[in-house]
Coordinates of N, CA and C in Angstrom, one line a residue:
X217 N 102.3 81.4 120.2 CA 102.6 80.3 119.3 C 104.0 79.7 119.6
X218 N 103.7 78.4 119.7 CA 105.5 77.8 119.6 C 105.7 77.3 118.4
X219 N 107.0 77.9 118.0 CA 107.6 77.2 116.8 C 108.4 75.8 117.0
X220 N 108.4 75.1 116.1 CA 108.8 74.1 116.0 C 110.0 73.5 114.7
X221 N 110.9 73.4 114.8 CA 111.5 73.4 114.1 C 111.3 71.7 113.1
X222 N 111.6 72.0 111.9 CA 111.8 71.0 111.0 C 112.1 69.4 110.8
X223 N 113.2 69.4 111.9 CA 114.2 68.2 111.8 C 113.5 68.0 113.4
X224 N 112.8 66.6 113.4 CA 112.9 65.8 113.8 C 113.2 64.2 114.4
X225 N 114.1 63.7 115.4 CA 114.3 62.5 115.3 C 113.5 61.6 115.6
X226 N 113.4 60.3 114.7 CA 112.4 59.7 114.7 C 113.1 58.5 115.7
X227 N 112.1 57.5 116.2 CA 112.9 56.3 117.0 C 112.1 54.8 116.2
X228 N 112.6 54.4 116.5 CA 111.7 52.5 115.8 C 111.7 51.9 116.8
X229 N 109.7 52.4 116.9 CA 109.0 52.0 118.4 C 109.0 50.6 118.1
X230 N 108.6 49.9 117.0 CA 108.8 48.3 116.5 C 109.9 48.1 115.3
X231 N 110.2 46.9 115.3 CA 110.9 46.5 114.1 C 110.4 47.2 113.1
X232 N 110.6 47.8 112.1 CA 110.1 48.7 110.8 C 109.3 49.8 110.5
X233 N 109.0 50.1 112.0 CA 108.0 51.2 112.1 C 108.3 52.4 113.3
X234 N 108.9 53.4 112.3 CA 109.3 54.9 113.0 C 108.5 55.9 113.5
X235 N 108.5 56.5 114.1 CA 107.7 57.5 115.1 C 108.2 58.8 115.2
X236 N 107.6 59.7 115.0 CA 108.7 61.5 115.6 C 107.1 62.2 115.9
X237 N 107.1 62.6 117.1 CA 106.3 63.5 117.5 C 107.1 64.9 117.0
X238 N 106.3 65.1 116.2 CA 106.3 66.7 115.2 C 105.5 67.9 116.3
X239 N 104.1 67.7 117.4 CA 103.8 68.9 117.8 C 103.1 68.0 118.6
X240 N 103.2 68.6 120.1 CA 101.9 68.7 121.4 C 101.7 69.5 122.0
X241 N 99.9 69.7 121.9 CA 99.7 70.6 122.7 C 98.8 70.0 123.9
X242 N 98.0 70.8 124.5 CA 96.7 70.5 125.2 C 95.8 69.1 125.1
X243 N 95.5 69.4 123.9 CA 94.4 68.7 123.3 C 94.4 67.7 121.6
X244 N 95.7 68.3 121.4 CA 96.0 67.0 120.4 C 97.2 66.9 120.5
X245 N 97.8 66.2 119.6 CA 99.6 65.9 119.2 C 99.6 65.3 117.6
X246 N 100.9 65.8 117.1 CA 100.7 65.4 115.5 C 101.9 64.9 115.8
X247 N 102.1 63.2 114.9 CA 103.0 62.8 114.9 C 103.8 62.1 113.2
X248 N 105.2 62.1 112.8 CA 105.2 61.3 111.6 C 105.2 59.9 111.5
X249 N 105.4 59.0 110.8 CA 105.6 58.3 111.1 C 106.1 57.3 109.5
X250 N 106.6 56.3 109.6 CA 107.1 55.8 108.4 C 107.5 54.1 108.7
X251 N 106.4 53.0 107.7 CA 106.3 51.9 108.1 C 107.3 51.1 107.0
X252 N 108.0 50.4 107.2 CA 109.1 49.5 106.2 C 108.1 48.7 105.3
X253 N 108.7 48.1 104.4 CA 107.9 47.3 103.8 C 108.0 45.8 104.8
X254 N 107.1 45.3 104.4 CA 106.6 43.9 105.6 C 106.7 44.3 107.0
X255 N 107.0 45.6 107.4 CA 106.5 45.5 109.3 C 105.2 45.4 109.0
X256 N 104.8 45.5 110.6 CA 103.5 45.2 111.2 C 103.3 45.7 112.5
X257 N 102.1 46.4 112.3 CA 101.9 47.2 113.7 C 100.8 46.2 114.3
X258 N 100.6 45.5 115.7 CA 100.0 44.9 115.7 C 98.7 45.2 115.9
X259 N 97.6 44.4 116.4 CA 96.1 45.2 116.7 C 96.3 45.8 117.9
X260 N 95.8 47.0 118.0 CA 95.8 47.3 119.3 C 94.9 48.5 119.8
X261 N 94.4 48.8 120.9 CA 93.1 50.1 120.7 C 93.9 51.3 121.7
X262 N 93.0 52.3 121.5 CA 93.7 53.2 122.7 C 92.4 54.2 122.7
X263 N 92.6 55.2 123.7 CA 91.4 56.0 124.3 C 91.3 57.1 123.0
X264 N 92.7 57.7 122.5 CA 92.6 58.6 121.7 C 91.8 58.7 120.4
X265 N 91.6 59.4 119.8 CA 90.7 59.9 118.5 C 92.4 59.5 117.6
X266 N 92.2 58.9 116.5 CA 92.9 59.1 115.6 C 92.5 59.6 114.2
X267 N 93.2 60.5 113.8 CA 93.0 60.9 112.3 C 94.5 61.0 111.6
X268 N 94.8 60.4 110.2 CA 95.6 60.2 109.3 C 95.3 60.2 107.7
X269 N 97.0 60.9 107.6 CA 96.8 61.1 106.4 C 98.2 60.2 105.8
X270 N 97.7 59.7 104.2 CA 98.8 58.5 103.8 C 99.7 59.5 102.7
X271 N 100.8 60.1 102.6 CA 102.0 60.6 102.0 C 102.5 59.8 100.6
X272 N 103.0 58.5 101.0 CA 103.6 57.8 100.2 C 103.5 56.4 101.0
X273 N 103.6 55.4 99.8 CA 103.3 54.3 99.5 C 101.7 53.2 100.3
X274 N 101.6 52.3 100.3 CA 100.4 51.4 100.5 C 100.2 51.0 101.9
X275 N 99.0 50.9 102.7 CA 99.2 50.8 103.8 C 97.8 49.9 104.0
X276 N 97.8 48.5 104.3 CA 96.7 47.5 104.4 C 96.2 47.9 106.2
X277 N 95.1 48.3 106.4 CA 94.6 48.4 107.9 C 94.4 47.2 108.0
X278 N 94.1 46.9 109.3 CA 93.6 45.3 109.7 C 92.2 45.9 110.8
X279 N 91.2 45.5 110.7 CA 90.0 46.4 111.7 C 89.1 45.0 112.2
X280 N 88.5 45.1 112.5 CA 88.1 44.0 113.8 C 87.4 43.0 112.7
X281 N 87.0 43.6 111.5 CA 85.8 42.5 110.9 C 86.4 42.9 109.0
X282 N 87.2 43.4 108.7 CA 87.6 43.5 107.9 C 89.0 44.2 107.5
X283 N 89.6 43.8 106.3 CA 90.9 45.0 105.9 C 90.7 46.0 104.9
X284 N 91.5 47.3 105.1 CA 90.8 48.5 104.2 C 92.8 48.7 103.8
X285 N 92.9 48.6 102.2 CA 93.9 49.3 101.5 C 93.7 50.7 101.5
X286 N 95.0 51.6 101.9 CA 94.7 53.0 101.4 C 95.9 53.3 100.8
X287 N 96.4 54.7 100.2 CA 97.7 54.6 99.2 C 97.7 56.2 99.4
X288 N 98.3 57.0 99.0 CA 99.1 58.0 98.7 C 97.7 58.9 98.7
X289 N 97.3 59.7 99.5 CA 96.5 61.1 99.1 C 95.7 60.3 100.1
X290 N 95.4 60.0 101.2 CA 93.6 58.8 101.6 C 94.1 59.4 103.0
X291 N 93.3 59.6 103.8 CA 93.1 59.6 104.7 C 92.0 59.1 105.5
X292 N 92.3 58.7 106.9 CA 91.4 58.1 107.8 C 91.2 58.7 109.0
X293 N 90.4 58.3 110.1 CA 90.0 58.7 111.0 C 89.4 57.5 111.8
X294 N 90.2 56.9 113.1 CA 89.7 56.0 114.0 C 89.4 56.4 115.3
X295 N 87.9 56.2 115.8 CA 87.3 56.5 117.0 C 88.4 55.8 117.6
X296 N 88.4 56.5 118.9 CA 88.9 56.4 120.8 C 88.6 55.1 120.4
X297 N 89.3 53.9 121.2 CA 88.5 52.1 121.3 C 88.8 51.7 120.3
X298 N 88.7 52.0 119.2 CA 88.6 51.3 117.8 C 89.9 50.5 117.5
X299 N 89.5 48.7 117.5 CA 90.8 48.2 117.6 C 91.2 48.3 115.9
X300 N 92.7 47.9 116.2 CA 93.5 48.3 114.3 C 94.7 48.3 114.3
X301 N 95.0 47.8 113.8 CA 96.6 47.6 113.4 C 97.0 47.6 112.1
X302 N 98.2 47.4 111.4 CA 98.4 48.1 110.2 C 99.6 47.1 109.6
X303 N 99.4 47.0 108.2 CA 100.9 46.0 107.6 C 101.3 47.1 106.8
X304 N 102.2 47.0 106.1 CA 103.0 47.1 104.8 C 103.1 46.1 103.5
X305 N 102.3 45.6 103.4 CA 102.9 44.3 102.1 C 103.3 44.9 100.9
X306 N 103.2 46.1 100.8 CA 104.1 46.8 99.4 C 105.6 46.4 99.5
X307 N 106.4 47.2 98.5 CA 107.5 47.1 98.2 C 108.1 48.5 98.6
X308 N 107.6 49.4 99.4 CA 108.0 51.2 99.1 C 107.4 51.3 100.6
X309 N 108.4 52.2 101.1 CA 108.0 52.7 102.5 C 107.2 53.5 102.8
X310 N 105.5 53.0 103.5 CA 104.4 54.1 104.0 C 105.1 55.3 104.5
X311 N 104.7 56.5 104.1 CA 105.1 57.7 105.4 C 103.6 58.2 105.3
X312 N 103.7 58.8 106.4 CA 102.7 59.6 106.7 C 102.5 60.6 108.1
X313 N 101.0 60.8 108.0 CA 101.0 62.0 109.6 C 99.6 61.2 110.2
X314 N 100.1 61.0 111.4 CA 98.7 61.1 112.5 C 98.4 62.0 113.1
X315 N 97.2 62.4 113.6 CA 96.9 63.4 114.8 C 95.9 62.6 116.1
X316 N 96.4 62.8 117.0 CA 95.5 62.3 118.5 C 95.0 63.1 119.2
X317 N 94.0 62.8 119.7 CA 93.1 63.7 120.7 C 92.5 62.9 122.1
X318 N 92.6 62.8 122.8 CA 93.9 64.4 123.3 C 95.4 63.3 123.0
X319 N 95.9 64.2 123.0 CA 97.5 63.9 122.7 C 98.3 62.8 123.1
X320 N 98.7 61.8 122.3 CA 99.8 60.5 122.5 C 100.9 60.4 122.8
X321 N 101.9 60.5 123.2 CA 102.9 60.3 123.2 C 103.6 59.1 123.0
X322 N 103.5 57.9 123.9 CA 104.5 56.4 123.2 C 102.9 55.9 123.2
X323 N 102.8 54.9 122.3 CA 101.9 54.1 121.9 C 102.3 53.1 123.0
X324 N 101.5 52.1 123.0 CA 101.5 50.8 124.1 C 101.8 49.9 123.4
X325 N 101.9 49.8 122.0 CA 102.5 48.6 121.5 C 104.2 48.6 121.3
X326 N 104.7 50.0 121.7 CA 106.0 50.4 121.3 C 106.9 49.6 122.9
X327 N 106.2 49.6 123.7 CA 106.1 49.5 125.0 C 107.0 48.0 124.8

C-alpha cells in the first residue's frame, strides 16, 4: 500500500476551476477538485469512466440534450464518451471528488 499524505497542491487548470490529484494507481485515479462561483468547465468528452461525488455547494451539469442540478451529498457517474461540462451559477464554491478509470491525469480542456 502507498500512503498518501493529506496536503495536496491544487493548480487552476481553467479560470475558477482547481484540480489536485489525491491518488493513481493502475486502473483508476481520484482527484479533488473545487469550482468558483460562475466558472465554467466547457463540454468536453474523454475515454475515461467518470464517477463523482458533490461535498459542498451547487453544481448545474450541461449534457448533450439536457441540464441536471446536483448539491451537497449527490453523486454521479459518466460513461467513457459521454460529452459534459459543468457551471457554477451558485454563490458558494462546488468542492468535490472525482474518480477515472483507468486513470486521468491533465484533462484536455486544461490544455
Amino acid at each position: 500500500m502507498e500512503l498518501i499524505g493529506t496536503e495536496r497542491e491544487s493548480t487552476e487548470a481553467i479560470d475558477g476551476v482547481h484540480l489536485a490529484m489525491l491518488a493513481s494507481g493502475e486502473a483508476m485515479s481520484v482527484q479533488r477538485f473545487a469550482v468558483e462561483p460562475g466558472a465554467t468547465v466547457p463540454a468536453h468528452s474523454h475515454p475515461n469512466e467518470q464517477a463523482g461525488y458533490l461535498v459542498a455547494g451547487t453544481l448545474t451539469f450541461l449534457l448533450d440534450d439536457e441540464e441536471r442540478e446536483l448539491g451537497p451529498g449527490d453523486s454521479y457517474v459518466l460513461a467513457g464518451g459521454e460529452s459534459h461540462g459543468v457551471e457554477n451559477r451558485g454563490k458558494d464554491i462546488v468542492r468535490g471528488i472525482d474518480v477515472f478509470s483507468p486513470p486521468r491525469e491533465n484533462p484536455d480542456w486544461a490544455e
